[in-house]
């Protein structure tokens, strides 16, 4: 049985100009110890779907789903108190901006020990020992001294390590990392990704890695779910996806990778993800798709079978004799 | 830190000179001659008038008078009251504890109610509690002190007979007052009922004086909280699975405190202004009442000296508030 199982998850925001579907009928499974990457451009609903799982969306969000099960517990019908016992404990999340994600008024030591006291009920000395252990585990030098530092006294990379230490403090079964490296410079990015993969190997936790960087996916992920405009449009193991993408959007994302490019200028995907007001009637990607025809513009495609990565496309690529022309 | 404090103290010098000038000028601009006022209805002869004029130095040019006053102030001499002949300095410190006690109680009242009210309003933004609390705050803010005091007196002292109308303690109690703070002295005296009596005298003036700061603090807390609640670190706190009480009351409030501390500091000025009215209404023997009486008597040394000391007190409070910033938010300490 999978660790996390989401079926038909939708999130609609009520805005001043009507409801807006940020996440649309998404299915997702994560196994124990697995690294799943969720990729897609900005605005494709990656963060919102995971925030919905964590219960961190504002009250303007209306979350519906057929099923959200985590570690055998039904998160759809759980009450707030029950959710608080899971969130931050077995189910943890780290965010994009390490500098603003930590509270400026408290030392990082205080912030990490808070979780240890709250969920594990450790006493003072045990908390201190465990905090130092965690800082060592995430590669923070001189942990004893760093515990009494404030977030603004440390670099972005160090702060992200603190965030990671904090999120794994209670040995979660699943860690969701929402673009953990976007705000950091390139050398630090690689370190943080290595750290996350290493922690997964040590602890056996599942890892959901949200990113819009296909390069990151190639290096770390085992399975990839591609999201576009709130929908999951394709899901495959990383190896297969990089070899034979089925959706034209995935193919376009892969073409935009520097190492795959044959031309001097990187190919880009023209246009942007449709927002609230410019949703096409047919396939959501059709306005930007080179292969789209009249059918694509009028009829939304349904997900294909498992063998085609549940691709949402009328003309999937690399589909044997049905290759689009 | 020490450099910072010394730097701030240096900026006090021009303010200080300015305040001496204003307090010196203010009372002299008012119409009415102190000598005539002192003489009362009997009046006085021209010779006697000239004699007194020379005694107080009013016959000399105004800049000479100011210079004399300023040099006196710098030597710690604020002059003697025309009326009681006692040093202004002594009178001020005899009465100041009463005002301080009232102001501190009013501020504690305002903070203890204002902070939670602001937090509750922000957390329930746009809903019933928010609207109810904020409209109450607006009413409190716009209510004339005089009218509010009378209303409370009518209800609690008149109809219900719960609280006394004036003074600091019932006249049957008599004990030494080494600190000048009635709550402390009455406790130390050990006389049964003295402390309760002091508290009952304090309740209404505290409420009256604390109402405007309470409203200001509640509104400021709400807006600061609303800003903070949208921050990333609040989402982090929620992702830790903390209770909303802990998130709002510790993670958010600590960050929202900076602007709130600022208005608390600014309220101290308002508070002392309010104390003048409140003390007059409740016959509270503090510096507010003393100043008002002195203005009517055209007691120049008391008015100018009293204003100066009040201004210094406000400056000290503001300096303290500035130093509190760094304690509350370590990020500010660096600058
Ligand atoms: N609180 C909100 N109210 C209304 N709309 C929202 C809210 N939060 C997100 N959205 C909208 O939902 C859509 C999906 O947002 P989301 O943050 O999930 O995108 P994302 O895939 O994580 O993008 P990015 O790569 O920029 O993080 C966006 O169009 C966004 O404007
Ligand atoms: Mg995002």
PDB file of N, CA and C and ligand atoms in Angstrom, chain A residues 13 15 20 22-23 40-49 57-58 60 96 178-179 210 212 275, ligand 1:
ATOM      1  N   UNK A  13     -10.329  28.460  -5.557  1.00  0.00           N
ATOM      2  CA  UNK A  13     -10.269  29.670  -4.737  1.00  0.00           C
ATOM      3  C   UNK A  13     -11.465  30.534  -5.059  1.00  0.00           C
ATOM      4  N   UNK A  15     -12.553  34.001  -5.497  1.00  0.00           N
ATOM      5  CA  UNK A  15     -11.960  35.335  -5.656  1.00  0.00           C
ATOM      6  C   UNK A  15     -13.071  36.332  -5.907  1.00  0.00           C
ATOM      7  N   UNK A  20     -11.949  30.111  -8.896  1.00  0.00           N
ATOM      8  CA  UNK A  20     -10.815  29.818  -9.761  1.00  0.00           C
ATOM      9  C   UNK A  20     -10.226  28.477  -9.373  1.00  0.00           C
ATOM     10  N   UNK A  22      -7.491  26.167  -9.096  1.00  0.00           N
ATOM     11  CA  UNK A  22      -6.029  26.151  -9.146  1.00  0.00           C
ATOM     12  C   UNK A  22      -5.511  24.726  -9.279  1.00  0.00           C
ATOM     13  N   UNK A  23      -6.282  23.761  -8.751  1.00  0.00           N
ATOM     14  CA  UNK A  23      -5.919  22.351  -8.882  1.00  0.00           C
ATOM     15  C   UNK A  23      -7.153  21.616  -9.377  1.00  0.00           C
ATOM     16  N   UNK A  40       6.382  21.495 -13.396  1.00  0.00           N
ATOM     17  CA  UNK A  40       5.435  22.316 -14.144  1.00  0.00           C
ATOM     18  C   UNK A  40       5.845  23.762 -13.997  1.00  0.00           C
ATOM     19  N   UNK A  41       5.368  24.581 -14.933  1.00  0.00           N
ATOM     20  CA  UNK A  41       5.712  25.989 -14.878  1.00  0.00           C
ATOM     21  C   UNK A  41       5.041  26.667 -13.695  1.00  0.00           C
ATOM     22  N   UNK A  42       5.428  27.898 -13.466  1.00  0.00           N
ATOM     23  CA  UNK A  42       4.824  28.722 -12.426  1.00  0.00           C
ATOM     24  C   UNK A  42       3.315  28.805 -12.640  1.00  0.00           C
ATOM     25  N   UNK A  43       2.548  28.649 -11.587  1.00  0.00           N
ATOM     26  CA  UNK A  43       1.107  28.795 -11.693  1.00  0.00           C
ATOM     27  C   UNK A  43       0.398  27.516 -12.075  1.00  0.00           C
ATOM     28  N   UNK A  44       1.105  26.374 -12.083  1.00  0.00           N
ATOM     29  CA  UNK A  44       0.433  25.148 -12.487  1.00  0.00           C
ATOM     30  C   UNK A  44      -0.187  24.402 -11.304  1.00  0.00           C
ATOM     31  N   UNK A  45      -0.146  25.008 -10.130  1.00  0.00           N
ATOM     32  CA  UNK A  45      -0.859  24.430  -8.992  1.00  0.00           C
ATOM     33  C   UNK A  45      -0.064  23.409  -8.203  1.00  0.00           C
ATOM     34  N   UNK A  46       1.242  23.396  -8.354  1.00  0.00           N
ATOM     35  CA  UNK A  46       2.069  22.434  -7.612  1.00  0.00           C
ATOM     36  C   UNK A  46       2.008  22.719  -6.117  1.00  0.00           C
ATOM     37  N   UNK A  47       2.279  23.975  -5.769  1.00  0.00           N
ATOM     38  CA  UNK A  47       2.272  24.321  -4.344  1.00  0.00           C
ATOM     39  C   UNK A  47       0.893  24.145  -3.751  1.00  0.00           C
ATOM     40  N   UNK A  48      -0.115  24.641  -4.454  1.00  0.00           N
ATOM     41  CA  UNK A  48      -1.463  24.619  -3.895  1.00  0.00           C
ATOM     42  C   UNK A  48      -1.908  23.186  -3.595  1.00  0.00           C
ATOM     43  N   UNK A  49      -1.585  22.233  -4.473  1.00  0.00           N
ATOM     44  CA  UNK A  49      -2.037  20.868  -4.215  1.00  0.00           C
ATOM     45  C   UNK A  49      -1.385  20.303  -2.949  1.00  0.00           C
ATOM     46  N   UNK A  57      -3.917  25.877   3.397  1.00  0.00           N
ATOM     47  CA  UNK A  57      -4.474  26.893   2.499  1.00  0.00           C
ATOM     48  C   UNK A  57      -5.348  27.859   3.280  1.00  0.00           C
ATOM     49  N   UNK A  58      -5.465  29.100   2.794  1.00  0.00           N
ATOM     50  CA  UNK A  58      -6.351  30.049   3.470  1.00  0.00           C
ATOM     51  C   UNK A  58      -7.813  29.632   3.314  1.00  0.00           C
ATOM     52  N   UNK A  60     -10.175  30.925   1.882  1.00  0.00           N
ATOM     53  CA  UNK A  60     -10.804  31.174   0.583  1.00  0.00           C
ATOM     54  C   UNK A  60     -10.715  29.948  -0.316  1.00  0.00           C
ATOM     55  N   UNK A  96      10.124  27.434  -0.228  1.00  0.00           N
ATOM     56  CA  UNK A  96      11.026  28.004  -1.209  1.00  0.00           C
ATOM     57  C   UNK A  96      11.985  29.042  -0.640  1.00  0.00           C
ATOM     58  N   UNK A 178       9.035  22.107  -1.267  1.00  0.00           N
ATOM     59  CA  UNK A 178       8.467  22.971  -2.298  1.00  0.00           C
ATOM     60  C   UNK A 178       9.550  23.910  -2.830  1.00  0.00           C
ATOM     61  N   UNK A 179      10.103  23.559  -3.952  1.00  0.00           N
ATOM     62  CA  UNK A 179      11.182  24.328  -4.573  1.00  0.00           C
ATOM     63  C   UNK A 179      12.226  24.739  -3.546  1.00  0.00           C
ATOM     64  N   UNK A 210       8.985  19.405  -5.272  1.00  0.00           N
ATOM     65  CA  UNK A 210       8.314  20.289  -6.219  1.00  0.00           C
ATOM     66  C   UNK A 210       9.368  21.154  -6.887  1.00  0.00           C
ATOM     67  N   UNK A 212      10.402  23.463 -10.861  1.00  0.00           N
ATOM     68  CA  UNK A 212      10.123  23.639 -12.284  1.00  0.00           C
ATOM     69  C   UNK A 212      11.400  23.453 -13.095  1.00  0.00           C
ATOM     70  N   UNK A 275      -4.531  31.537 -17.009  1.00  0.00           N
ATOM     71  CA  UNK A 275      -4.966  31.909 -15.667  1.00  0.00           C
ATOM     72  C   UNK A 275      -6.465  31.747 -15.539  1.00  0.00           C
TER      73      UNK A 275
HETATM   74  N1  LIG C   1      -4.600  32.187  -1.920  1.00  0.00           N
HETATM   75  C1  LIG C   1      -4.848  32.176  -3.237  1.00  0.00           C
HETATM   76  N2  LIG C   1      -5.936  32.806  -3.723  1.00  0.00           N
HETATM   77  C2  LIG C   1      -6.207  32.797  -5.051  1.00  0.00           C
HETATM   78  N3  LIG C   1      -5.445  32.195  -5.962  1.00  0.00           N
HETATM   79  C3  LIG C   1      -4.347  31.542  -5.547  1.00  0.00           C
HETATM   80  C4  LIG C   1      -3.983  31.501  -4.181  1.00  0.00           C
HETATM   81  N4  LIG C   1      -2.837  30.801  -4.049  1.00  0.00           N
HETATM   82  C5  LIG C   1      -2.499  30.427  -5.301  1.00  0.00           C
HETATM   83  N5  LIG C   1      -3.400  30.860  -6.200  1.00  0.00           N
HETATM   84  C6  LIG C   1      -3.368  30.614  -7.639  1.00  0.00           C
HETATM   85  O1  LIG C   1      -3.295  29.254  -7.862  1.00  0.00           O
HETATM   86  C7  LIG C   1      -2.508  28.982  -9.010  1.00  0.00           C
HETATM   87  C8  LIG C   1      -1.512  27.917  -8.706  1.00  0.00           C
HETATM   88  O2  LIG C   1      -0.586  28.436  -7.767  1.00  0.00           O
HETATM   89  P1  LIG C   1       0.642  27.603  -7.218  1.00  0.00           P
HETATM   90  O3  LIG C   1       1.285  28.460  -6.194  1.00  0.00           O
HETATM   91  O4  LIG C   1       0.217  26.264  -6.801  1.00  0.00           O
HETATM   92  O5  LIG C   1       1.582  27.479  -8.463  1.00  0.00           O
HETATM   93  P2  LIG C   1       2.964  26.728  -8.532  1.00  0.00           P
HETATM   94  O6  LIG C   1       2.803  25.650  -9.523  1.00  0.00           O
HETATM   95  O7  LIG C   1       3.413  26.343  -7.170  1.00  0.00           O
HETATM   96  O8  LIG C   1       3.892  27.864  -9.135  1.00  0.00           O
HETATM   97  P3  LIG C   1       5.324  28.338  -8.687  1.00  0.00           P
HETATM   98  O9  LIG C   1       6.279  27.548  -9.499  1.00  0.00           O
HETATM   99  O10 LIG C   1       5.337  29.778  -9.064  1.00  0.00           O
HETATM  100  O11 LIG C   1       5.451  28.119  -7.216  1.00  0.00           O
HETATM  101  C9  LIG C   1      -1.880  30.291  -9.426  1.00  0.00           C
HETATM  102  O12 LIG C   1      -2.539  30.770 -10.582  1.00  0.00           O
HETATM  103  C10 LIG C   1      -2.131  31.201  -8.272  1.00  0.00           C
HETATM  104  O13 LIG C   1      -2.354  32.508  -8.717  1.00  0.00           O
END
